[in-house]
Coordinates of N, CA and C in Angstrom, one line a residue:
M1 N 22.6 -4.7 -17.3 CA 22.5 -5.6 -16.0 C 20.8 -6.6 -16.2
K2 N 20.1 -7.9 -16.4 CA 18.9 -8.1 -16.1 C 18.6 -8.1 -14.9
K3 N 17.4 -7.4 -15.0 CA 16.3 -7.0 -13.7 C 15.6 -8.7 -13.5
T4 N 15.6 -8.7 -11.7 CA 15.3 -9.4 -11.2 C 13.9 -9.9 -10.6
N5 N 12.8 -10.5 -10.3 CA 11.9 -10.5 -10.1 C 11.5 -11.1 -8.7
D6 N 13.0 -11.5 -8.0 CA 12.8 -11.6 -6.7 C 12.9 -10.6 -5.9
P7 N 12.0 -11.0 -4.7 CA 11.4 -10.3 -3.8 C 12.1 -9.6 -3.1
M8 N 13.2 -10.5 -3.1 CA 14.3 -10.0 -1.5 C 15.1 -8.9 -2.7
E9 N 15.8 -9.4 -4.0 CA 16.3 -8.3 -4.5 C 15.8 -7.0 -4.8
Q10 N 14.5 -7.5 -4.7 CA 13.6 -5.3 -5.1 C 13.8 -5.0 -3.6
T11 N 13.6 -5.6 -2.4 CA 13.9 -5.3 -1.7 C 15.3 -4.5 -1.1
R12 N 16.5 -5.5 -1.6 CA 17.3 -4.8 -1.4 C 18.0 -3.7 -3.0
K13 N 17.1 -3.0 -3.5 CA 17.3 -2.8 -4.7 C 16.2 -1.2 -4.2
E14 N 15.5 -1.4 -3.3 CA 15.0 0.4 -2.7 C 15.8 0.3 -1.6
Q15 N 16.4 -0.2 -0.6 CA 17.0 0.1 0.2 C 18.7 0.5 -0.1
A16 N 18.9 0.4 -1.8 CA 19.7 0.7 -1.9 C 19.5 2.4 -2.8
Y17 N 18.0 2.1 -3.0 CA 17.4 3.5 -4.1 C 17.0 4.6 -2.5
Q18 N 16.9 4.1 -1.6 CA 16.7 4.9 -0.7 C 17.8 5.8 0.2
M19 N 18.8 4.9 0.4 CA 20.7 5.3 0.6 C 21.1 6.3 -0.3
I20 N 21.3 6.2 -1.5 CA 22.0 6.9 -2.4 C 20.6 8.2 -2.5
K21 N 19.7 8.1 -2.4 CA 18.6 9.9 -2.7 C 19.3 10.3 -1.6
E22 N 18.9 9.7 -0.5 CA 19.2 10.7 0.9 C 20.7 10.8 0.9
T23 N 21.4 10.1 0.2 CA 23.0 10.9 0.2 C 22.8 12.7 -0.3
I24 N 22.0 12.4 -1.4 CA 21.6 13.1 -3.2 C 21.3 14.7 -2.5
L25 N 20.0 14.3 -1.4 CA 19.4 14.9 -1.2 C 19.7 15.5 0.2
T26 N 20.4 15.5 0.7 CA 20.9 16.1 1.7 C 22.4 16.9 1.4
G27 N 22.8 16.6 0.3 CA 23.7 17.5 0.2 C 25.6 16.1 0.4
E28 N 24.8 15.3 0.8 CA 26.2 14.6 1.0 C 27.1 14.4 -0.1
L29 N 26.3 14.2 -0.9 CA 26.7 14.2 -2.6 C 26.7 15.4 -3.4
A30 N 27.5 16.2 -4.2 CA 27.0 17.3 -4.2 C 27.0 16.8 -5.8
P31 N 26.3 17.9 -6.7 CA 26.3 18.1 -8.0 C 27.2 17.4 -9.0
G32 N 27.8 16.5 -9.5 CA 28.8 16.3 -10.3 C 29.6 15.3 -9.4
D33 N 29.1 14.9 -8.6 CA 30.0 14.1 -8.2 C 29.6 12.9 -8.1
V34 N 30.6 11.8 -8.1 CA 30.7 10.5 -9.1 C 30.2 9.6 -8.0
L35 N 28.8 8.5 -8.8 CA 28.7 7.9 -7.9 C 29.3 6.8 -7.9
S36 N 29.9 5.7 -6.8 CA 30.5 4.9 -6.6 C 29.0 3.5 -6.4
E37 N 29.1 2.5 -7.0 CA 28.5 1.6 -7.6 C 28.9 0.5 -5.7
Q38 N 30.4 0.3 -6.1 CA 31.0 -0.8 -5.1 C 30.7 -0.2 -3.1
R39 N 30.8 1.5 -3.3 CA 30.6 1.9 -2.4 C 29.6 1.9 -1.8
F40 N 28.6 2.0 -2.1 CA 27.4 1.6 -1.8 C 26.7 -0.4 -1.4
A41 N 27.6 -0.8 -2.5 CA 26.7 -1.9 -2.3 C 27.6 -2.7 -1.1
T42 N 29.2 -1.7 -0.7 CA 30.1 -2.4 0.4 C 29.3 -2.3 1.9
E43 N 28.9 -0.8 1.9 CA 27.9 -0.3 3.0 C 26.2 -0.8 2.9
L44 N 26.0 -1.6 1.9 CA 24.8 -2.3 2.5 C 24.7 -3.6 1.9
E45 N 25.6 -4.0 2.2 CA 26.6 -5.4 2.4 C 25.6 -6.1 0.8
V46 N 25.4 -5.9 -0.2 CA 24.6 -6.4 -1.3 C 25.7 -6.4 -2.6
S47 N 24.9 -7.2 -3.7 CA 25.9 -7.2 -4.6 C 25.4 -5.9 -5.3
R48 N 26.3 -5.7 -6.4 CA 26.1 -4.4 -7.3 C 24.8 -4.5 -8.6
T49 N 24.3 -5.6 -8.3 CA 23.0 -5.5 -9.0 C 22.0 -4.6 -8.4
P50 N 21.4 -4.9 -7.4 CA 20.6 -3.9 -6.7 C 21.0 -2.4 -7.1
V51 N 22.3 -2.0 -6.5 CA 22.8 -0.9 -6.6 C 22.6 -0.1 -8.2
H52 N 23.0 -1.4 -8.9 CA 22.9 -0.3 -10.1 C 21.4 0.3 -10.7
E53 N 20.7 -1.3 -10.4 CA 19.0 -0.5 -11.0 C 18.8 0.5 -10.3
A54 N 19.5 0.7 -8.7 CA 18.7 2.1 -8.1 C 19.5 3.1 -8.5
I55 N 20.0 3.0 -9.0 CA 21.1 4.4 -9.4 C 20.0 4.8 -11.1
A56 N 20.4 3.3 -11.6 CA 19.3 3.8 -12.9 C 17.6 4.0 -12.7
Q57 N 17.0 3.9 -12.0 CA 15.9 4.4 -11.5 C 16.0 6.1 -11.2
L58 N 17.7 6.2 -10.4 CA 17.5 7.9 -10.0 C 17.8 8.9 -11.3
A59 N 18.2 7.9 -12.3 CA 18.9 8.6 -13.3 C 17.5 9.0 -14.2
A60 N 16.5 7.8 -14.2 CA 15.3 8.6 -14.8 C 14.3 9.1 -14.6
E61 N 14.6 9.9 -12.7 CA 14.0 10.5 -12.0 C 14.6 11.9 -12.4
G62 N 15.6 12.1 -13.0 CA 16.3 13.3 -12.9 C 17.4 13.7 -11.8
F63 N 18.1 12.7 -10.7 CA 19.4 12.7 -10.1 C 20.6 12.5 -10.2
V64 N 20.5 11.7 -11.3 CA 21.8 11.2 -11.2 C 21.6 11.0 -13.0
H65 N 22.8 12.1 -13.6 CA 23.1 11.6 -14.7 C 24.2 10.7 -15.2
I66 N 24.3 9.8 -16.1 CA 24.9 8.9 -17.1 C 25.8 9.4 -18.3
M67 N 27.3 9.4 -17.5 CA 28.2 10.6 -18.4 C 29.1 9.7 -19.0
P68 N 29.5 9.9 -20.5 CA 30.3 8.7 -21.3 C 31.5 9.0 -20.5
S69 N 32.0 9.5 -20.5 CA 33.2 9.8 -19.8 C 34.0 9.6 -18.2
R70 N 32.9 10.1 -17.3 CA 32.9 9.9 -16.2 C 32.2 9.0 -15.6
G71 N 31.5 7.7 -16.0 CA 30.3 7.2 -15.6 C 28.8 8.0 -14.8
M72 N 28.7 7.6 -13.8 CA 27.4 8.4 -13.0 C 27.8 9.2 -12.5
V73 N 26.8 10.5 -11.9 CA 27.8 11.0 -11.4 C 26.3 11.7 -10.8
V74 N 26.1 12.5 -9.8 CA 25.3 13.3 -9.3 C 24.5 14.5 -10.8
A75 N 23.4 14.6 -10.3 CA 22.9 15.4 -11.7 C 23.1 17.2 -11.3
P76 N 23.9 18.1 -12.3 CA 24.2 19.2 -11.7 C 22.8 19.9 -11.7
I77 N 22.8 20.8 -11.3 CA 21.7 22.3 -10.7 C 21.9 23.3 -12.1
S78 N 21.0 23.9 -13.1 CA 21.7 25.3 -13.5 C 20.3 26.1 -13.1
A79 N 20.5 27.2 -13.5 CA 19.1 28.2 -13.8 C 18.0 28.1 -14.1
E80 N 18.2 26.7 -15.6 CA 17.5 27.0 -15.7 C 16.9 25.4 -15.5
D81 N 17.2 24.8 -15.0 CA 16.6 23.2 -13.6 C 15.9 24.0 -12.9
I82 N 16.3 25.0 -12.3 CA 15.2 25.6 -11.2 C 14.3 26.6 -11.8
R83 N 14.2 27.2 -12.8 CA 13.3 27.4 -13.6 C 11.9 26.1 -13.7
H84 N 12.5 25.6 -15.0 CA 12.2 24.5 -15.2 C 11.3 23.7 -13.8
V85 N 11.6 23.3 -12.9 CA 11.0 23.0 -11.4 C 10.0 23.7 -11.4
Y86 N 10.0 25.2 -10.7 CA 9.4 26.2 -10.4 C 8.0 25.7 -11.2
Q87 N 8.1 26.0 -13.0 CA 7.8 26.2 -13.7 C 6.6 24.7 -13.6
A88 N 6.9 23.5 -13.4 CA 6.1 22.7 -13.1 C 5.5 22.4 -12.2
R89 N 6.3 22.5 -10.9 CA 5.2 23.5 -9.8 C 4.0 24.3 -10.1
M90 N 4.2 25.4 -10.6 CA 3.2 26.2 -10.8 C 1.9 25.4 -11.9
V91 N 2.0 24.8 -12.6 CA 1.2 23.7 -13.3 C 0.4 23.2 -12.6
I92 N 1.6 22.4 -11.7 CA 0.8 21.3 -11.1 C 0.0 22.0 -9.3
E93 N 0.5 22.7 -8.7 CA -0.4 23.4 -7.4 C -1.1 23.7 -7.2
P94 N -1.4 24.5 -8.0 CA -2.5 25.2 -8.5 C -3.7 24.3 -8.3
G95 N -3.5 23.9 -9.6 CA -4.7 22.8 -9.7 C -4.9 21.7 -8.3
I96 N -3.5 21.1 -7.5 CA -4.2 21.0 -6.3 C -4.8 21.6 -5.2
A97 N -4.3 22.5 -5.8 CA -5.4 23.5 -4.3 C -6.7 23.7 -4.7
R98 N -6.7 23.4 -6.0 CA -8.3 23.9 -6.4 C -9.1 22.5 -5.8
I99 N -8.4 21.1 -6.3 CA -9.5 19.6 -5.8 C -9.1 20.1 -4.3
V100 N -8.5 20.1 -3.6 CA -8.2 20.2 -1.9 C -9.5 21.2 -1.6
A101 N -9.5 22.4 -2.1 CA -10.4 23.7 -1.5 C -11.9 23.2 -1.9
Q102 N -12.5 22.1 -3.2 CA -13.6 21.4 -2.9 C -13.9 20.7 -1.3
R103 N -12.8 19.8 -1.3 CA -13.3 18.7 -0.1 C -12.5 18.9 0.8
P104 N -12.0 20.3 1.3 CA -10.8 20.1 2.6 C -10.9 19.4 3.9
N105 N -9.7 18.5 4.0 CA -9.9 17.9 5.3 C -9.2 18.5 6.5
R106 N -10.1 19.5 6.9 CA -9.9 20.7 8.1 C -9.0 20.3 9.3
T107 N -9.1 19.1 9.5 CA -8.6 18.5 10.5 C -6.7 18.8 10.2
E108 N -6.6 17.9 9.2 CA -5.0 18.4 8.4 C -4.4 19.4 8.5
L109 N -5.6 20.6 7.9 CA -4.8 22.2 7.6 C -4.9 22.7 9.0
T110 N -5.8 22.3 10.0 CA -5.4 23.1 11.4 C -4.5 22.7 12.0
R111 N -4.3 21.1 11.5 CA -2.8 20.8 11.9 C -1.5 21.7 11.8
F112 N -1.6 22.0 10.5 CA -0.7 22.5 9.9 C -0.6 24.3 10.1
K113 N -1.8 24.3 10.1 CA -2.1 25.6 10.6 C -1.0 26.4 12.3
N114 N -1.4 25.4 12.7 CA -1.1 25.3 14.5 C 0.8 25.0 14.4
L115 N 0.9 24.4 13.0 CA 2.5 24.0 13.5 C 3.0 25.2 12.7
F116 N 3.2 25.6 11.5 CA 3.2 27.1 10.8 C 3.1 28.3 11.7
A117 N 1.8 28.4 12.6 CA 2.1 29.9 13.7 C 3.1 29.1 14.6
S118 N 3.6 28.3 14.9 CA 4.2 28.3 16.1 C 5.5 27.5 15.6
T119 N 6.2 27.8 14.7 CA 7.7 27.6 14.3 C 8.2 29.0 13.3
S120 N 9.1 28.9 13.9 CA 9.9 30.1 13.1 C 10.8 29.9 11.5
S121 N 10.6 28.4 11.8 CA 11.4 27.8 10.5 C 10.1 26.3 10.0
I122 N 9.8 27.0 8.6 CA 9.0 25.9 8.2 C 10.0 24.8 7.0
S123 N 11.2 25.2 6.6 CA 11.7 24.5 5.6 C 12.7 24.0 7.0
L124 N 12.6 24.2 7.9 CA 13.6 23.0 8.6 C 13.7 23.5 9.9
T125 N 12.5 22.8 10.7 CA 12.1 22.8 12.3 C 13.5 22.9 13.1
K126 N 13.0 23.0 14.1 CA 14.4 22.5 15.5 C 14.5 20.9 15.6
E127 N 13.0 20.5 15.0 CA 13.0 18.7 15.0 C 13.3 18.4 13.9
G128 N 14.1 19.2 13.0 CA 15.0 18.1 11.4 C 13.7 18.3 10.7
K129 N 12.2 18.8 10.9 CA 11.4 18.1 9.8 C 11.7 19.5 8.6
D130 N 11.0 18.7 8.0 CA 10.6 19.6 6.5 C 9.4 20.1 6.2
L131 N 9.1 20.7 7.3 CA 6.9 21.2 7.2 C 6.5 21.5 5.6
D132 N 7.4 22.1 4.9 CA 7.5 22.6 3.9 C 7.0 21.5 2.8
R133 N 7.8 20.5 2.7 CA 7.5 19.5 2.2 C 6.6 18.1 2.4
E134 N 6.6 18.4 3.4 CA 5.5 17.6 4.2 C 3.6 18.5 4.3
F135 N 3.5 19.4 3.9 CA 2.6 20.2 3.4 C 2.1 19.7 2.2
H136 N 2.8 19.9 1.7 CA 2.6 20.2 -0.2 C 2.3 18.5 -0.6
I137 N 2.9 17.8 0.4 CA 2.8 16.2 0.0 C 1.4 15.5 0.7
V138 N 0.9 16.1 1.9 CA 0.1 15.9 2.4 C -1.3 16.4 1.4
L139 N -1.2 18.1 1.0 CA -2.1 18.5 0.2 C -2.1 17.5 -1.9
A140 N -1.8 16.6 -1.9 CA -1.2 16.2 -3.0 C -1.9 14.8 -3.2
T141 N -2.1 14.4 -1.3 CA -2.4 13.4 -1.0 C -4.1 13.5 -1.0
E142 N -4.0 14.5 -0.6 CA -5.5 14.5 -0.4 C -6.4 14.9 -1.5
T143 N -5.8 15.1 -3.3 CA -6.3 15.0 -3.9 C -7.0 13.3 -4.5
Q144 N -6.2 12.4 -4.2 CA -6.2 10.7 -4.3 C -6.0 10.4 -5.4
N145 N -5.0 11.3 -6.3 CA -4.3 11.5 -7.1 C -3.3 11.2 -7.3
P146 N -2.7 9.3 -7.6 CA -1.5 9.2 -7.7 C -0.6 9.4 -8.5
Y147 N -1.1 10.3 -9.7 CA -0.1 10.6 -10.4 C 0.4 11.8 -9.8
L148 N -0.1 12.4 -8.8 CA -0.1 14.0 -8.8 C 0.8 13.9 -7.5
V149 N 0.5 13.3 -6.8 CA 1.4 12.5 -5.4 C 3.2 12.5 -6.0
K150 N 3.3 11.5 -7.1 CA 4.4 11.1 -7.8 C 4.8 12.1 -8.1
W151 N 4.1 13.3 -9.6 CA 4.8 14.0 -9.5 C 5.7 15.4 -8.5
E152 N 4.6 15.3 -7.8 CA 4.9 16.7 -6.7 C 6.1 16.3 -5.9
D153 N 6.0 14.4 -5.7 CA 7.3 14.3 -4.5 C 7.9 14.3 -5.4
N154 N 8.5 14.2 -6.6 CA 10.2 14.5 -7.0 C 10.1 15.9 -7.3
L155 N 9.1 16.5 -7.7 CA 9.4 18.3 -7.6 C 9.6 18.5 -6.2
L156 N 9.1 18.0 -5.2 CA 9.7 19.2 -4.0 C 11.2 18.3 -3.7
C157 N 11.8 17.1 -3.9 CA 13.1 16.4 -3.6 C 14.0 17.6 -4.6
Q158 N 13.8 17.6 -5.9 CA 14.5 18.8 -6.5 C 14.9 19.9 -5.8
C159 N 13.1 20.6 -5.2 CA 13.4 22.1 -4.6 C 14.5 21.7 -3.5
Q160 N 14.3 20.5 -2.6 CA 15.5 20.3 -2.0 C 16.3 20.3 -2.2
R161 N 16.8 20.3 -3.2 CA 18.2 20.2 -3.4 C 18.3 21.7 -4.0
I162 N 17.8 22.0 -4.3 CA 17.9 23.8 -4.9 C 18.0 24.4 -3.2
R163 N 17.3 24.1 -2.4 CA 17.3 25.0 -1.4 C 18.6 24.9 -0.2
I164 N 19.4 23.2 -0.5 CA 20.7 22.8 0.0 C 21.6 23.6 -0.8
L165 N 21.6 23.7 -1.8 CA 22.8 24.5 -2.6 C 22.9 25.9 -2.0
S166 N 21.6 26.3 -2.0 CA 21.3 28.1 -1.8 C 21.9 28.3 -0.2
T167 N 23.2 29.2 -0.2 CA 23.8 29.6 1.0 C 23.6 30.8 1.9
H168 N 22.0 31.5 0.3 CA 21.5 33.2 1.3 C 20.0 32.7 1.8
E169 N 19.6 31.5 2.6 CA 18.8 31.8 3.0 C 18.8 32.4 4.0
S170 N 17.4 33.2 4.0 CA 17.3 34.1 5.6 C 16.2 33.7 6.2
Q171 N 16.0 34.6 7.1 CA 14.8 34.2 8.1 C 13.8 35.3 7.9
Q172 N 13.9 35.8 6.6 CA 13.1 37.0 6.0 C 12.4 36.4 5.3
R173 N 12.7 35.4 4.0 CA 12.3 34.8 2.9 C 11.4 33.6 3.5
D174 N 11.7 32.8 4.7 CA 11.3 31.6 6.0 C 10.1 32.3 6.0
T175 N 10.1 33.5 6.7 CA 9.1 33.9 7.3 C 8.0 34.6 6.3
Q176 N 8.3 34.8 5.0 CA 7.3 34.8 4.4 C 6.4 34.2 3.7
A177 N 7.7 33.1 3.3 CA 7.0 31.8 3.1 C 5.9 30.9 4.2
R178 N 6.1 31.1 5.3 CA 5.1 30.7 6.2 C 3.7 31.3 6.6
E179 N 3.8 32.4 5.9 CA 2.6 33.8 5.9 C 2.1 33.3 4.8
E180 N 2.3 33.0 4.0 CA 2.0 33.1 2.2 C 1.5 31.6 2.8
H181 N 2.0 30.3 3.5 CA 1.2 29.0 3.5 C -0.1 29.4 4.1
L182 N -0.1 30.2 5.3 CA -0.9 30.5 6.1 C -2.1 30.7 5.7
I183 N -1.6 32.0 4.6 CA -2.6 32.4 3.8 C -3.8 31.2 2.8
L184 N -3.1 30.2 2.2 CA -3.1 29.5 1.6 C -4.2 28.5 2.4
I185 N -3.8 28.1 3.6 CA -4.6 27.1 4.6 C -5.9 28.0 4.7
E186 N -6.2 29.1 4.9 CA -7.3 29.8 5.0 C -8.4 29.8 3.8
A187 N -7.7 29.7 2.3 CA -8.2 29.6 1.5 C -9.1 28.7 1.6
L188 N -8.3 27.0 1.5 CA -8.7 25.6 1.4 C -9.5 25.6 2.5
M189 N -9.5 25.8 3.5 CA -10.3 25.8 4.8 C -11.7 26.1 4.6
N190 N -12.0 27.8 3.7 CA -12.8 28.3 3.4 C -13.3 28.0 1.9
Q191 N -13.0 27.1 1.6 CA -13.5 26.5 -0.1 C -12.8 27.3 -0.7
K192 N -12.6 28.5 -1.1 CA -12.4 29.4 -1.7 C -10.9 28.9 -2.8
A193 N -11.6 28.0 -3.8 CA -10.8 27.7 -5.0 C -9.8 28.5 -5.6
D194 N -10.3 28.9 -6.5 CA -10.1 30.5 -7.3 C -9.3 30.9 -6.6
R195 N -9.0 31.6 -5.2 CA -8.4 31.9 -4.5 C -7.2 31.3 -3.9
A196 N -7.8 30.0 -3.7 CA -6.3 29.1 -3.0 C -5.1 28.8 -4.3
A197 N -5.6 28.8 -5.3 CA -4.9 28.7 -6.8 C -4.2 29.7 -7.2
E198 N -5.1 31.3 -6.7 CA -4.0 32.4 -7.1 C -2.8 32.5 -6.0
I199 N -2.9 32.3 -4.7 CA -2.5 32.4 -4.0 C -1.5 31.1 -4.0
S200 N -1.5 30.1 -4.4 CA -0.2 29.2 -4.5 C 0.6 29.7 -6.0
L201 N 0.0 30.1 -6.9 CA 0.3 30.2 -7.8 C 1.3 31.6 -7.5
A202 N 1.4 32.3 -7.0 CA 1.7 33.9 -6.5 C 3.1 33.8 -5.5
H203 N 2.9 32.2 -4.6 CA 3.9 32.0 -3.9 C 5.1 31.5 -4.6
L204 N 4.7 30.5 -5.4 CA 6.0 30.2 -6.0 C 6.2 30.9 -7.2
E205 N 5.7 31.8 -7.9 CA 6.4 33.4 -8.8 C 7.2 33.8 -8.0
R206 N 6.9 34.0 -6.1 CA 7.5 34.8 -5.8 C 8.9 34.0 -5.6
T207 N 9.0 32.6 -4.5 CA 9.6 32.1 -4.7 C 11.1 31.6 -6.1
L208 N 10.3 31.6 -7.0 CA 11.3 31.5 -8.4 C 12.3 32.5 -8.6
R209 N 11.3 33.7 -8.2 CA 12.1 35.3 -8.6 C 13.4 35.6 -7.3
D210 N 13.1 35.3 -6.1 CA 13.9 34.6 -4.9 C 15.5 34.2 -5.4
Y211 N 15.3 32.8 -5.8 CA 16.1 31.7 -6.1 C 16.9 32.4 -7.5
A212 N 16.3 32.9 -8.3 CA 16.4 33.6 -9.7 C 17.9 34.2 -9.2
A213 N 17.5 35.3 -8.4 CA 18.5 36.7 -7.7 C 19.3 35.5 -7.0
I214 N 19.2 35.1 -6.1 CA 20.5 34.0 -5.7 C 21.9 33.3 -5.7
F215 N 20.7 32.7 -7.2 CA 22.0 31.7 -7.9 C 22.3 32.4 -8.7
A216 N 22.3 34.0 -9.5 CA 22.6 34.8 -10.5 C 24.1 35.1 -9.4
S217 N 23.6 35.5 -8.3 CA 24.8 35.8 -7.6 C 25.7 34.9 -7.4
C218 N 25.3 33.5 -7.3 CA 26.7 33.2 -6.9 C 27.2 32.4 -8.0
G219 N 26.7 32.6 -9.1 CA 27.4 32.5 -10.5 C 27.4 30.9 -11.0
I220 N 26.0 30.6 -10.4 CA 25.0 29.2 -11.2 C 24.8 29.5 -12.8
P221 N 25.6 28.8 -13.5 CA 25.1 28.6 -15.2 C 23.7 28.8 -15.1
G222 N 23.8 29.4 -16.4 CA 22.4 29.5 -16.8 C 22.0 27.7 -17.3
K223 N 22.5 26.9 -18.0 CA 22.1 26.4 -18.9 C 23.3 25.1 -18.2
Q224 N 22.9 24.2 -17.9 CA 23.5 22.9 -17.3 C 24.3 22.5 -18.4
E225 N 25.6 22.8 -17.6 CA 26.7 21.9 -18.2 C 27.4 20.9 -17.5
E226 N 28.1 20.2 -18.2 CA 28.2 18.6 -18.0 C 29.7 19.1 -17.5
P227 N 30.1 18.0 -16.0 CA 31.1 17.7 -15.3 C 32.2 18.0 -15.9

């Protein structure tokens, strides 16, 4: 389909993009589920063109696969995908920590320190907030580098899908993550760049080991398989 420069059409595309992405990130549409352009067009009361373009964008971002035999489906997640996502975070986030530690925003860091200290769950609070995601997006934003913000946002969205697929989340794991974040905040506030980078990397390595064990026990395939 031919793309349009019509502002209203772009707005409809953005609405479709946000709606479809939300159904994927919340698990309403599971990996392998077929995407119906007509369904979203009907719900949004728009033509299929903006919906088609929104799905194409999601495919480019790795959330949707276009299968010759089945059409457009929600991208599957394999153990290999999980490893790739966390390897990418291991490359990006220690670097983000180093940048933030040079000129820490102590107001924001103190806010998160208080939030983490006052909740038992950072991935999903009683108010329904994902403090973990919010924290890492704020850190990326503090670098004032739009590329880092974009890459981090995409990776964190994939991590949200991984978390939803895990049926073995535990309070112990969440508590450990909360404590690791508090240690990271202290290093950032004290402008200890090397230490902050080390903490960030160690946290991601530990998280990857945990997820590898979880998904191995669930029988998640090592490599991505076509649905």
